[in-house]
Each structure stands twice: as C-alpha cells, then as structure tokens.
XYZ file of C-alpha atoms in Angstrom:
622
model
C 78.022 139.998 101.752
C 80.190 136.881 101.736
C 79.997 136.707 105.620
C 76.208 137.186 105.229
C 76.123 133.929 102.891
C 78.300 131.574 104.845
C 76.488 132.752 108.306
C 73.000 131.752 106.458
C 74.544 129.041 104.114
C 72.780 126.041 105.274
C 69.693 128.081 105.118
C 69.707 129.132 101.655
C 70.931 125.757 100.259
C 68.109 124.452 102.164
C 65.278 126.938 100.298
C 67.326 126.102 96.945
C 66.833 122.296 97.093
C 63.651 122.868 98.133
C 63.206 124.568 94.738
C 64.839 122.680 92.714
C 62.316 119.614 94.259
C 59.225 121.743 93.543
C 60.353 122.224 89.783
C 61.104 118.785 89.140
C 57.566 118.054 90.066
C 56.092 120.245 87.901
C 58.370 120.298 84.906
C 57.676 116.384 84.866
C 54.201 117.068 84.746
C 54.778 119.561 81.914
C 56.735 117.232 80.298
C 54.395 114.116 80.555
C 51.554 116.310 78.480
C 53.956 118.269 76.271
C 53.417 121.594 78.384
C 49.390 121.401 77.945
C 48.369 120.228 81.051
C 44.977 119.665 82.284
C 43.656 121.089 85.019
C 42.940 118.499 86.984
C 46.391 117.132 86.627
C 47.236 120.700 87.420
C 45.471 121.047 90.398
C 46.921 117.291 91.605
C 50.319 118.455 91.357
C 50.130 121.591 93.030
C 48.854 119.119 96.395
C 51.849 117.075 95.987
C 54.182 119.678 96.414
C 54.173 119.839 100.238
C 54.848 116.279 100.392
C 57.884 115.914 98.058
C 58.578 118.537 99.943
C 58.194 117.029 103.496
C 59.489 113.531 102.218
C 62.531 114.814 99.679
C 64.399 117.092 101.973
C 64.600 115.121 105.382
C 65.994 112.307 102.839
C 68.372 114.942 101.197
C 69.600 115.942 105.062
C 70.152 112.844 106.303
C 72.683 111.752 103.286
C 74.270 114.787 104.145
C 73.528 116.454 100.977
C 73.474 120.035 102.875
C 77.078 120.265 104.339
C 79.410 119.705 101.476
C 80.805 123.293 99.750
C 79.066 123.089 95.722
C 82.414 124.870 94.316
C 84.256 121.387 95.318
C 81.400 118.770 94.255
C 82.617 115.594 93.130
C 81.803 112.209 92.107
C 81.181 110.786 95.864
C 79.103 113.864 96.323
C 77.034 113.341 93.284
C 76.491 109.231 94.005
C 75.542 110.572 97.694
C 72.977 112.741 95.716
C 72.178 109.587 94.272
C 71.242 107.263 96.406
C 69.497 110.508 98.263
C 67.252 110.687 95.367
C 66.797 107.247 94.999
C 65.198 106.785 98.396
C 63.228 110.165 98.563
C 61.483 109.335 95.057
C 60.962 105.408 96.568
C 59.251 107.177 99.330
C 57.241 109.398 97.155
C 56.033 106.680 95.068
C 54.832 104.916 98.072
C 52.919 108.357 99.222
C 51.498 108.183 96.240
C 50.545 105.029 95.986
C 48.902 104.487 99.872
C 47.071 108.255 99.480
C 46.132 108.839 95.900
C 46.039 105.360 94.680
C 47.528 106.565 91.144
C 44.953 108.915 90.731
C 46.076 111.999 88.899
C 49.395 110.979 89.326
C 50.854 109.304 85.695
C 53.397 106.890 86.487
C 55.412 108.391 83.857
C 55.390 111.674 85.886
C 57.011 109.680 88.983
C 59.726 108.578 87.075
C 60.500 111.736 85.639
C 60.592 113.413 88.386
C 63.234 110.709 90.447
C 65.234 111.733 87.265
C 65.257 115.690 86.780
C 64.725 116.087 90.664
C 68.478 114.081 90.590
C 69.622 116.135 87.195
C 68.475 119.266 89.061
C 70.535 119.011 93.038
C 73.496 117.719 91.228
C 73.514 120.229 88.171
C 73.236 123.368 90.111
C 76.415 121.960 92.252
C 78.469 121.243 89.318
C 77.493 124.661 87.392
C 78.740 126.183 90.558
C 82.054 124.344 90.594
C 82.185 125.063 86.684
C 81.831 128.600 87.006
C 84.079 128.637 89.891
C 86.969 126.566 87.976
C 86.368 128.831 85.212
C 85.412 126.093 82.676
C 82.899 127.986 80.772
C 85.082 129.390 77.270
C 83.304 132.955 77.440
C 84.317 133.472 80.903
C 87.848 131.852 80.865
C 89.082 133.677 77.250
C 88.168 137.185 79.479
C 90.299 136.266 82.225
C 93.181 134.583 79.919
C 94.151 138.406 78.994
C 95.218 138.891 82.391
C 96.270 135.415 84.121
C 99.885 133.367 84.309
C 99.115 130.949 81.530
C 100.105 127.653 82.309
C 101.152 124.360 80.738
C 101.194 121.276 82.881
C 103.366 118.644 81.957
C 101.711 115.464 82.625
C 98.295 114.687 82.313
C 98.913 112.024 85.198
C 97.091 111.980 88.566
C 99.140 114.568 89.857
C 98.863 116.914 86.788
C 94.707 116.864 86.992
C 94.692 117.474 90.771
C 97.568 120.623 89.812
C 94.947 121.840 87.313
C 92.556 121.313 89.358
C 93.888 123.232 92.179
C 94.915 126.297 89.923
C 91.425 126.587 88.353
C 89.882 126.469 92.022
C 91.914 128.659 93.574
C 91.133 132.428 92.056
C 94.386 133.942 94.568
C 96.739 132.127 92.219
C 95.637 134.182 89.739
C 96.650 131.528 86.738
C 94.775 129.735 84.081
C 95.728 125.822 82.457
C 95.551 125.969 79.042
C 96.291 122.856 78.675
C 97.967 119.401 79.614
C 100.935 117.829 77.686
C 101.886 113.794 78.037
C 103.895 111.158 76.319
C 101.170 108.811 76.456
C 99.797 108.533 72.784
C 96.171 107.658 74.133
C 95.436 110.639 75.746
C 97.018 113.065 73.105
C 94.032 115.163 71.902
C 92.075 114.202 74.495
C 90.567 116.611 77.368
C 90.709 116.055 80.734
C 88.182 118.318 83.278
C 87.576 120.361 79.810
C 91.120 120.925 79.322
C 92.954 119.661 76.129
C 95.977 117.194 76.227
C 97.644 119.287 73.430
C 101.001 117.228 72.706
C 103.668 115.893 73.551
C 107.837 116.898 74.698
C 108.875 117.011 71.173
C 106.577 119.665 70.533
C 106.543 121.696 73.690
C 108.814 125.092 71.811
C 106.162 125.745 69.388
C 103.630 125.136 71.600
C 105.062 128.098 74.188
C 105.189 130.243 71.234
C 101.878 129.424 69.625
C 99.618 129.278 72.900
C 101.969 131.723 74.621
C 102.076 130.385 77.305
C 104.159 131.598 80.477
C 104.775 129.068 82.799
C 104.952 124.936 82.308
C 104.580 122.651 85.586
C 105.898 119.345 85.773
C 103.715 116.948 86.913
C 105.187 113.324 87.019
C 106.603 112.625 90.526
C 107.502 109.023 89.535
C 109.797 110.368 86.815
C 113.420 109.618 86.502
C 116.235 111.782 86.935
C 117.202 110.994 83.168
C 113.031 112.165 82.468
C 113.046 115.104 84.233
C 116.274 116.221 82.914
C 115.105 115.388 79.184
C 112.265 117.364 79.716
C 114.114 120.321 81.304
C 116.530 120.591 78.403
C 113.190 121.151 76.284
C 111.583 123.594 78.872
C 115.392 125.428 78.404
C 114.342 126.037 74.571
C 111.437 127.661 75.724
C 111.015 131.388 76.928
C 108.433 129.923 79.518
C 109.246 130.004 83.470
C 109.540 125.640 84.843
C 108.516 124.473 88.012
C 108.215 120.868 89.058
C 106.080 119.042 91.478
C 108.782 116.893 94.220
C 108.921 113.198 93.571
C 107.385 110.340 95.071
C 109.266 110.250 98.396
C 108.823 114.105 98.887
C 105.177 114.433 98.566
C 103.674 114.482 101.910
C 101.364 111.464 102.565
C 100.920 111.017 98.507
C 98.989 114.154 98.761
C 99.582 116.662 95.712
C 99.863 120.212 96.054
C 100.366 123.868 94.152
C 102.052 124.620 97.472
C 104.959 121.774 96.825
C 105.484 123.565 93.300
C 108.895 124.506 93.168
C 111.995 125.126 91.387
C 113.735 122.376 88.872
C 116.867 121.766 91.604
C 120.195 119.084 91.208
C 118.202 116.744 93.040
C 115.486 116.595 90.310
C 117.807 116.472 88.050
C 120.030 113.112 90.071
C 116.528 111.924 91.240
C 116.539 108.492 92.115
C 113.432 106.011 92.527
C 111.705 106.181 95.442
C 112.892 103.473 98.480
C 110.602 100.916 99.152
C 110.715 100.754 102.613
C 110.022 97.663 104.988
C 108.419 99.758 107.556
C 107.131 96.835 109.295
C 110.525 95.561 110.060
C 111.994 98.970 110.972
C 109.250 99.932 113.270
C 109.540 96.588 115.173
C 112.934 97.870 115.729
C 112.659 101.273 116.531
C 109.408 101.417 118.415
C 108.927 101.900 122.038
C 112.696 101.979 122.439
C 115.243 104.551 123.866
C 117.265 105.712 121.045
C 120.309 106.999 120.880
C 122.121 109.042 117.971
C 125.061 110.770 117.901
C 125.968 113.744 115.847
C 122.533 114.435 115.537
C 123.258 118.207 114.919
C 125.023 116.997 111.283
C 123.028 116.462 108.025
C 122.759 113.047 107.883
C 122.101 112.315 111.960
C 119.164 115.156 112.239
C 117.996 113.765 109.194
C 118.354 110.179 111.085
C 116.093 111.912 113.810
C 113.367 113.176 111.331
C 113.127 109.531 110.351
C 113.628 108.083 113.968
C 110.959 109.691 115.284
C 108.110 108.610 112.454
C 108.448 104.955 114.266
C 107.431 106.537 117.442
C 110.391 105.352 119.664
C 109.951 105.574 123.675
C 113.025 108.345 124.147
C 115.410 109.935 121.287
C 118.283 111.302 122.827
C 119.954 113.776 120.671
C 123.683 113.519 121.424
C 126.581 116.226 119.516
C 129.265 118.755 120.711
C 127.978 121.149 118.460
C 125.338 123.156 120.919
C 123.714 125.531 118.259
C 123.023 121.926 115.896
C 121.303 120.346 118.443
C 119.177 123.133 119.913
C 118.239 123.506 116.338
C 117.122 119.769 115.203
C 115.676 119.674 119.341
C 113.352 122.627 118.403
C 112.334 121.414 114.938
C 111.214 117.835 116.387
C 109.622 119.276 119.407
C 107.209 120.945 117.007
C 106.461 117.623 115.415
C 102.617 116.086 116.545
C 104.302 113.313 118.634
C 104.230 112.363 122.324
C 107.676 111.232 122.677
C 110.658 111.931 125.258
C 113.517 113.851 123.311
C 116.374 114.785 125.075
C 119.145 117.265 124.140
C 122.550 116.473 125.085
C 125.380 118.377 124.420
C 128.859 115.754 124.679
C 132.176 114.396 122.967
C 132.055 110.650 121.944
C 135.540 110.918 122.712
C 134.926 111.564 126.160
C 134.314 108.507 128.100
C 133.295 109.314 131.034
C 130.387 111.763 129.655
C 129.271 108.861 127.070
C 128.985 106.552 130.014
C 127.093 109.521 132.392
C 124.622 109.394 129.678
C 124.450 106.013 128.872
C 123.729 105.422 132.384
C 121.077 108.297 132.609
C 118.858 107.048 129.963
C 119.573 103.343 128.773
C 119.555 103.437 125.009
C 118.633 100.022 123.592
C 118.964 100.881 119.717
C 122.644 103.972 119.120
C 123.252 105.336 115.720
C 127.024 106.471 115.332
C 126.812 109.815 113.229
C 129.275 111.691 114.628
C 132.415 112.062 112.612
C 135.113 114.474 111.495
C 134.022 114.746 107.403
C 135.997 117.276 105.510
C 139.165 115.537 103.620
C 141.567 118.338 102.804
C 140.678 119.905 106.455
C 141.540 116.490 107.512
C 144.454 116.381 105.796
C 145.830 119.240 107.751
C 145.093 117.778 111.032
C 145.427 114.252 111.137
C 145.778 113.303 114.743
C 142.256 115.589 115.112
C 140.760 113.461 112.378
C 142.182 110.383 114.106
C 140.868 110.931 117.741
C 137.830 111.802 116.759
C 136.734 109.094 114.050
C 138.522 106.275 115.764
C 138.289 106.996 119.360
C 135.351 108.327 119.442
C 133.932 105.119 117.647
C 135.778 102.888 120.264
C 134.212 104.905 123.176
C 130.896 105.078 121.777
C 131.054 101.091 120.802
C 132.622 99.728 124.228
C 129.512 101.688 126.217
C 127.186 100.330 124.014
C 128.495 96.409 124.573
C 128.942 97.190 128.318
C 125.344 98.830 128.598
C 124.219 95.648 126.636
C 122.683 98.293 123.706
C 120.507 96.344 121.423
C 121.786 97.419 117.921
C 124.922 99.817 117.672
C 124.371 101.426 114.120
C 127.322 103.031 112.512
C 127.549 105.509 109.478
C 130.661 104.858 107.350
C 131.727 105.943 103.377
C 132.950 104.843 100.603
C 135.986 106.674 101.337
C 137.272 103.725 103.656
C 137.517 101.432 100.377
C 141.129 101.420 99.752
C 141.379 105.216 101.494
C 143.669 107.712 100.179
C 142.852 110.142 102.981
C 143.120 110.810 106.800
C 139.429 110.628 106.932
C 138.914 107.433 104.861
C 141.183 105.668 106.919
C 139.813 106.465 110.162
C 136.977 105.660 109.058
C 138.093 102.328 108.172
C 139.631 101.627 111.115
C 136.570 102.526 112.828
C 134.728 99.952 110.396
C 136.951 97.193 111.881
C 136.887 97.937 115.172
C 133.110 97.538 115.318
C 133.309 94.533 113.233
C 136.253 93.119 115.505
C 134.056 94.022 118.362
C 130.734 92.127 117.442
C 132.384 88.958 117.848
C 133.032 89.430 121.666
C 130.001 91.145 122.157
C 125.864 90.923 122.432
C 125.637 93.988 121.151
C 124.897 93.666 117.407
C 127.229 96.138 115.423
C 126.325 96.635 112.073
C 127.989 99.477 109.774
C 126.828 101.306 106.358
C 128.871 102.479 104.100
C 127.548 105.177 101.545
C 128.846 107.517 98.979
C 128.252 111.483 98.841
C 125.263 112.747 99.928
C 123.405 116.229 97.995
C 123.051 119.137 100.405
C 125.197 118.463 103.110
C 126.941 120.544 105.509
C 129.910 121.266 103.539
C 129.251 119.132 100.246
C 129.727 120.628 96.841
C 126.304 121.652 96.386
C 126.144 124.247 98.694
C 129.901 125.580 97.618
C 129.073 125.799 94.272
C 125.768 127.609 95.051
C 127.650 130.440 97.192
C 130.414 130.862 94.209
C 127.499 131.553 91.748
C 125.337 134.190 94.283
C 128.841 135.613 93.934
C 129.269 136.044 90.152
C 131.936 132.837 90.215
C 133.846 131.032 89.273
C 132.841 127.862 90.092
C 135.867 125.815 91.200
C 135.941 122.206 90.363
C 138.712 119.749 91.059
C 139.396 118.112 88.604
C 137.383 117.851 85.185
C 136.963 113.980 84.881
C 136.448 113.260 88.974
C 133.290 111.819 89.533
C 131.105 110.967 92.643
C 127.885 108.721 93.770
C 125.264 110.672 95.024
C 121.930 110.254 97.352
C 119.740 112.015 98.917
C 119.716 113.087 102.846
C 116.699 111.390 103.274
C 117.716 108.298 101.426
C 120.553 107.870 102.960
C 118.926 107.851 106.504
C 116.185 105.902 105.565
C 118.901 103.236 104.185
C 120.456 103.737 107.158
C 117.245 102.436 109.735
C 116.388 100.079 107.115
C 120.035 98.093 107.257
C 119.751 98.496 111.110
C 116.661 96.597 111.104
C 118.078 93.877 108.769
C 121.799 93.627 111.125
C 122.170 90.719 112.993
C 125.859 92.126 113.704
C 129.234 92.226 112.138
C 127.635 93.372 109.029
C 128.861 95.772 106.445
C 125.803 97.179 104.349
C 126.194 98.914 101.533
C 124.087 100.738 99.468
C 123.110 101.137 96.070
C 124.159 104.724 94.859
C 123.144 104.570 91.644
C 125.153 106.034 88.144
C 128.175 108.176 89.056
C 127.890 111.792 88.251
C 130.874 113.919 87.023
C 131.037 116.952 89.036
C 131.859 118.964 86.046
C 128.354 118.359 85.320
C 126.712 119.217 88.633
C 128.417 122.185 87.946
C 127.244 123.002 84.533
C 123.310 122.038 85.393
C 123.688 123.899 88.790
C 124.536 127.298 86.958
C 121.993 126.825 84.483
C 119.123 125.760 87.018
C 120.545 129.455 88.425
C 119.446 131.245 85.004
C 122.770 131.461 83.993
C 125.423 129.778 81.449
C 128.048 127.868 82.316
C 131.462 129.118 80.582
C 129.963 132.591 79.539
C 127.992 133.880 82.367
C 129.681 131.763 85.071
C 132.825 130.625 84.316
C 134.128 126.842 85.631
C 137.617 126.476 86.961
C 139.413 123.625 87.579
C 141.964 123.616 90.113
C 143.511 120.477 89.974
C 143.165 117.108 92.930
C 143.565 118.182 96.668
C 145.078 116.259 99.481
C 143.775 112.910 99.767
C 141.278 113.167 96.875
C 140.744 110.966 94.354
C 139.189 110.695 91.192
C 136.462 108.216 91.753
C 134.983 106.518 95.001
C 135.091 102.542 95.453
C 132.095 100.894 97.742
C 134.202 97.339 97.690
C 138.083 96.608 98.404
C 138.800 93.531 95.760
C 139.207 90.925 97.917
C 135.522 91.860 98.856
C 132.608 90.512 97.369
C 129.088 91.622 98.032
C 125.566 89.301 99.388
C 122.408 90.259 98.411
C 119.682 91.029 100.806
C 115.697 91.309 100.990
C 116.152 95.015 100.186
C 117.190 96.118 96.544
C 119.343 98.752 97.503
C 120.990 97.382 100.073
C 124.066 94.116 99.881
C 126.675 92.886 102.992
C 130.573 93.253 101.848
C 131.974 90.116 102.391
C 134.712 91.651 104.782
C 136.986 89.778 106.523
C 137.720 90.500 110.442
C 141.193 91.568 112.000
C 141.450 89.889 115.713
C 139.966 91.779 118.201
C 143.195 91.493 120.574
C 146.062 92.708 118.282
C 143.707 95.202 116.698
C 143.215 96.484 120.288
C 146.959 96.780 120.697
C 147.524 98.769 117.555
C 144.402 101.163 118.033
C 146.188 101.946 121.698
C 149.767 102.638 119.640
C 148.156 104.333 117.016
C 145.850 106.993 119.482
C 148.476 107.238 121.644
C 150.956 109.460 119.550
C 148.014 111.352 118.579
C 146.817 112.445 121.453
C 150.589 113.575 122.277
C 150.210 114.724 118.777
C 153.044 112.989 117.557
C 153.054 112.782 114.091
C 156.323 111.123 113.023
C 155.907 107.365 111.715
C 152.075 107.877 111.495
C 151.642 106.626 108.256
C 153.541 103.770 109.061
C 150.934 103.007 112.370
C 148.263 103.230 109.596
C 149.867 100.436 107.392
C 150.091 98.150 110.019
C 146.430 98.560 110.822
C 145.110 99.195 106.956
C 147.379 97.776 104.634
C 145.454 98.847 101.418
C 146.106 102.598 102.978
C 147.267 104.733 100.037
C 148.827 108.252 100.461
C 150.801 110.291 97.938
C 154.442 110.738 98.148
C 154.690 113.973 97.906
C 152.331 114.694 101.494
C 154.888 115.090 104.206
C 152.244 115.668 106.785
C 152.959 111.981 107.839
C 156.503 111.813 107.557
C-alpha cells in the first residue's frame, strides 16, 4: 500500500489540490449568501470551476508546491504556498474580470476564495504533519501508555529540533512530554504544542509526577560547570540522561537524535568552543605538501583529521608504528576529498630514511608528533626516552631547514616546565633545540606546549575505564595531584592555529583552562558508569611514581607570557641557549645513550637544563 502511494504520490496530491481549489470556490460562494445561494450564482460558479482549475494548479506546480513531503511542512513551505496563491487568485481575478466582467461573480466571493483556497493547501499539509508528530491530545495520551517518555532539557534551538525529530520519527518509538529551561520567559510556555514545564530546581518531582523515563540535554553551548550542575540533578532522578555533544562536536551546526549520547568526562570538563581563524590557517595549509609525524598517535591522527579539512596538496602520514598508520590512512581515505595521502612507515631517528622521504615528496609545512609519552615507562628507560625525543627532534628539524620546509611545527608539554622526569626533559631539550635552530635557519620553527589531553593512548581516562569494566579499584596517585585537561580535537586545532600565527622561534602556549583533581575524574567517571565511587567501586591511592609530580607548570619563572590575536593561545617569553655549545652538549649527551651509558646522565642533563629536577632517591641516573 505504502509503495502504491509513493509510486502515484504526485498524482494524488495533484487530484487533492485540485479539490481543495474546487471547494474554496464554492464554500466562498456559500459563504458570501450565508449557504442560500441563488441559482444563478449557482450555476456561475459551477463554470468557473474549470478555470480555477486550469489557472490555480499550473501556478501551484510551478512554485513547486507538489514535491515537498506534507509530514515535514514548514514555514518556507507554507510562504511558498503563499505567494502560489497569491498569483493564482491575481490571475483568477483577471479571468474574471476580461470574461465575465463581474457578472455573477461578487467581489467578496474572489477574495474569499484567495483566502480559504490558501487556508485549505496549507491546512491539509500541516494536519498531516500534526497527525504525524502526534500533536493531537487524543491520539498522543493512547500512545503515551506505551512510548519512552521524554524530558528535554532545554527549550533552545537544539531542544525544539530534538523534539521535533522524536515526534517525527515513529521508529524511535518515544514521546516529549515536555521541555524544561532556565529562562524565566519561556517557563509555562509551549513550544510546537509542547509545554515548557520548569525549570532544574524542579526537575525530581517533575520525573516522579509526569513519570517520565528519559531526560535529554539540549544546550550544546553549555559549560562544563552547567552540564555538570544539571547532571547532579538528573542523578536525583530515577530517569535514564543523555546529552546532545557541544558546539564543536555537532557536525556542520546540524542537530541530531543520532548525536544523542551518553553524559561522558568530557561533558562534564567541557570547555567553550575554539574560535578558529580558519582564514589564516587555510592560507597556510592549503595546496601544500604536509608532513606529520607520529600520525598513528592520538594527537597527530587527530592533527590529520584537521589537516585535511584545509584541503592541503599531499599529507604524508609518517610513524614507526605500522598498524597506527594503516589505521588513520584508511579512515582519511574514506573522507570526500581529492587529496594525495601517503603512508609511510619510518623512525625520525633515522636520518637517512627522514631525508629518503623528505626528498621523495617535498613537504613545505612538518608537524613534529612523534614522541616517547609515558613518564614512569620513561623512567625505566631513559637513554630510549632520550634518543627518541631529542634525536629524533634534531633529525626531523635539520631535514626540514636543509629541505628549506616552510613551517616546522612541534608538539611539546607542560611537562618541560621545570621537568621532574626523563620525558619532560627531553622534551625540553627538544624545545631548545628548535628554538636554537630558528635563528640559523629559514625554516620557521615554532613549538606548543600543552597540558594533558582526555582520551589518549595511554591517559588516565582510558585506565580508569578498564579498572571499572573490571569491578576496580580505581588506582589514583595521589589524592591532591591535579592536571589541565583538553580535548583531542582542541588540542590539534590549537596546534594548526599557532602554526599559522609562527613566524619562528616561538613558544605557544595554550590556555587549558581550571585544573581538575584526578580524584575527581575518578569519582564522576564511576558514577557516569552507574556506579558509586567508595561503595561500588572503590578508589585507591597509591602514592607519586617516578618523575611525577603533583601539579603541571605551562611557564618556568623567569618566563613571562605575550598575548596574541587568539584567546587561547600566548608566546613564553623564553630565552635561547647558543646554537653552537648547545650542539656540542646534545652530541655528549646522545652519545652515551646510544652506547647506553647511563653513569653521569643526570649530570649531562644539568648542564643542558639547569632547572632539571629529579628525586634523590632515583638511582636510575647515578
């Protein structure tokens, strides 16, 4: 039957309009002599029906009034209605006027027809949608009994096109009962016929009283500090909560039951969404031949999703790690872009490969990703940590001034302010290398320098999800260590955005935000998991590890910080080592590590990063 009515669709809303034009006509004149009409008024009618007829429905077609679905009329369909109707009675009129002169034609009857011939076409769509979206109350208190009944929070954009969406969409199987907002002026309201029934402070007895099973929020420009407010209410509740992703995550602004999700950390941490100079950064990226390496890791795929939005001329993809690169290869061949990516499996530490490649494709614009991470596993193997973060940097950086790269972009962290680890100060010494470099060089090397980021290989997040699909416990450090936090997606989109600002020898760094205590990831992580944290999933603290400390620094003190164009993003006011003598203790310093001497290291790293910092009771340096 259904096939039957979409093969003869156009059809049948043709013979309806055509209906709905004869009945205005006649209704009008019923309506002009209060249902008694005479017959000769009668009879004129009747031989104006085949020319509304013939003059109404071309008009009708050509606005286009036949191809839109009825169940998703809206406002531009109705004005197109409009101005349809508006030009097929203006025609009418005229027929009227050149052929009958007036006669047995009121003038009243004209106008009432322009008007219930309008009424008519764009009622029947809009009962259609209505009994579709299931706003009648007869019809939607029968299916209430057997529907999820939902609450959306937010009676925003977003929330109405949710609503929307559910009442549309019969699969779904779910009915809005209403909308809840902060905002006192649309409190007992209704929006689309559905009521604006409160606000957060009284969501509990709301569940309870309107039983309602599920609540949606709705507000994608909401704060972290919002959402979570509003979470600890849903929490009082016995209703399931979903949320709608923020700003940043909705895909092209558009709004979706499909993005409905989970309440997860990053809700919880969200952050305002980065105001991007995409001008800027695509004057930098495209039609270019870019280069990134570790672009198998979290943050340099992630720098490859982004990459590739600018539409640069070649992305070479560029990691050790085989199985990380075929993956991020396959997920961006899949992407609707005509652009050259190649997959390239090398060591930055491995000169002569770096410079094979280098002289294969000619990147113009490198992003320096790769980079040994993990600071305890760094801890126990520091000359590893070493080669790789500092050599690797130095290879990577010389090809890139002796290629005559554009723009050599590296990622550091916050763990090379005043390190207390292997990994911090490689990274450091990485930092100056590049910055030591710049000065002797075309190239422009620029760094950023960034705290933790949620979700990555390895991070906490993912740990403490595995120890809680286990039963627990969840194992924290230390109770008062905290942490600044950012999104993968931030922090690569920081990342192009700085690049685009460098003119070289810049350190960028970026705002993280609040700092977070990772007792309290903890705490909100188990709960988001349906559990409680101390009862259900117990939280153990097992005290500072190698090279850890309790909070991260972005600045040394002898630093101080320039603003930029971009909010989030300042320069350190660094000061540069000379490239010559830095040179000279790089070569002393790589040297016993690749004959994996050990003895006197820490004493190499003084030399090179005075503010270096390592307990006393670590003898893996001694």
């Amino acid at each position: 039957m259904t096939n039957m009515l979409l093969k003869f669709r156009f059809a049948i809303i043709f013979f309806i309009t055509a209906l709905l034009v004869v009945l205005s006509l006649l209704v009008s004149y019923s309506l002009r002599f209060e249902f008694d009409v005479p017959f000769d008024f009668f009879h004129r009618s009747l031989t104006l029906i085949p020319a509304a007829i013939a003059i109404k429905l071309p008009v009708f077609w050509f606005f286009g009034c036949f191809r839109g679905w009825w169940r998703y009329v809206s406002l531009p369909d109705l004005i197109q209605i409009f101005k349809a109707n508006v030009v097929g009675t203006s025609l009418f009129v005229f027929y009227g006027v050149v052929v009958y002169r007036f006669d047995g034609i009121p003038r009243s009857v004209l106008f009432l027809d322009g008007l219930l011939c309008f009424v008519l076409v764009g009622g029947v769509r809009l009962i259609t949608r209505a009994f579709r979206e299931k706003y009648f109350p007869a019809f939607r208190l029968g299916l209430l009994k057997n529907t999820t009944r939902v609450l959306v929070y937010g009676a925003g954009h977003a929330g109405q096109m949710i609503a929307r969406e559910i009442q549309s969409n019969h699969s779904l199987n779910s009915q809005v009962i209403g909308f809840l907002d902060d905002d006192p002026h649309k409190q007992k309201t209704t929006l689309m016929g559905i009521p604006v029934l409160g606000a957060q402070s009284g969501l509990k007895d709301l569940v309870r009283d309107r039983q309602v099973d599920q609540i949606i929020i709705a507000i994608p420009s909401a704060t972290g500090h919002q959402v979570a407010a509003i979470v600890a209410e849903c929490r009082q509740t016995t209703a399931q909560f979903k949320i709608l992703p923020g700003v940043s995550d909705l895909i092209d602004g558009r709004v979706s039951i499909k993005q409905v999700r989970d309440v997860d950390l990053e809700d919880l941490l969200g952050r305002a969404a980065i105001d991007l100079d995409k001008g800027k950064i695509s004057s930098f990226i495209n039609g270019k031949v870019v280069f990134i390496s570790g672009a198998g890791g979290s943050i340099g795929s992630e720098i490859c999703r982004q990459v590739i939005k600018f539409k640069p001329a070649q992305l070479i993809l560029f990691d050790q790690s085989e199985t990380a690169v075929f993956d991020i290869n396959r997920e961006l061949l899949a992407e609707p872009v005509n652009i050259e990516i190649h997959a390239v499996i090398g060591d930055v530490c491995n000169s002569l490969r770096v410079q094979d490649v280098f002289q294969q494709f000619n990147p113009q614009v490198v992003f320096h990703a790769a980079a040994y991470k993990h600071v305890p596993l760094m801890e126990a193997n520091p000359c590893e940590a070493l080669v790789n973060n500092v050599l690797g940097t130095r290879t990577l950086a010389d090809q890139s001034h002796q290629s005559g790269v554009g723009s050599f972009v590296m990622v550091s962290t916050d763990k090379a302010v005043r390190p207390t680890s292997i990994m911090g100060v490689s990274k450091r010494i990485a930092e100056m290398y590049v910055q030591a470099l710049n000065d002797h060089s075309p190239t422009n090397f620029i760094t950023t320098r960034f705290g933790n980021v949620l979700g990555s290989n390895g991070s906490v997040i993912p740990v403490f999800r595995e120890q809680i699909s286990n039963g627990g416990p969840v194992t924290v450090t230390h109770p008062d260590i905290i942490r600044y936090f950012m999104t993968i997606p931030e922090a690569a989109q920081l990342v192009l955005q700085a690049g685009s600002m460098g003119t070289g020898g810049e350190i960028y760094l970026f705002d993280m935000g609040e700092p977070v205590k990772i007792k309290h990831l903890a705490e909100e992580l188990i709960r988001l998991s349906g559990f409680r944290p101390y009862e259900d999933i117990d939280i153990v603290f097992t005290g500072l590890r190698p090279g850890e400390k309790l909070y991260e620094e972005l600045l040394l003190a002898e630093e101080g910080v320039t603003a930029t164009p971009h909010e989030k993003i300042c320069v350190a006011d660094a000061s540069v080592q000379p490239f010559e003598s830095l040179q000279i203790k790089i070569d002393h310093l790589l040297g016993n590590c690749l004959k994996q001497n050990n003895s006197d290291l820490k004493k190499e790293l003084l030399r090179i990063v005075p503010e270096f910092q390592l307990p006393d009771e670590d003898a893996t340096l001694q």
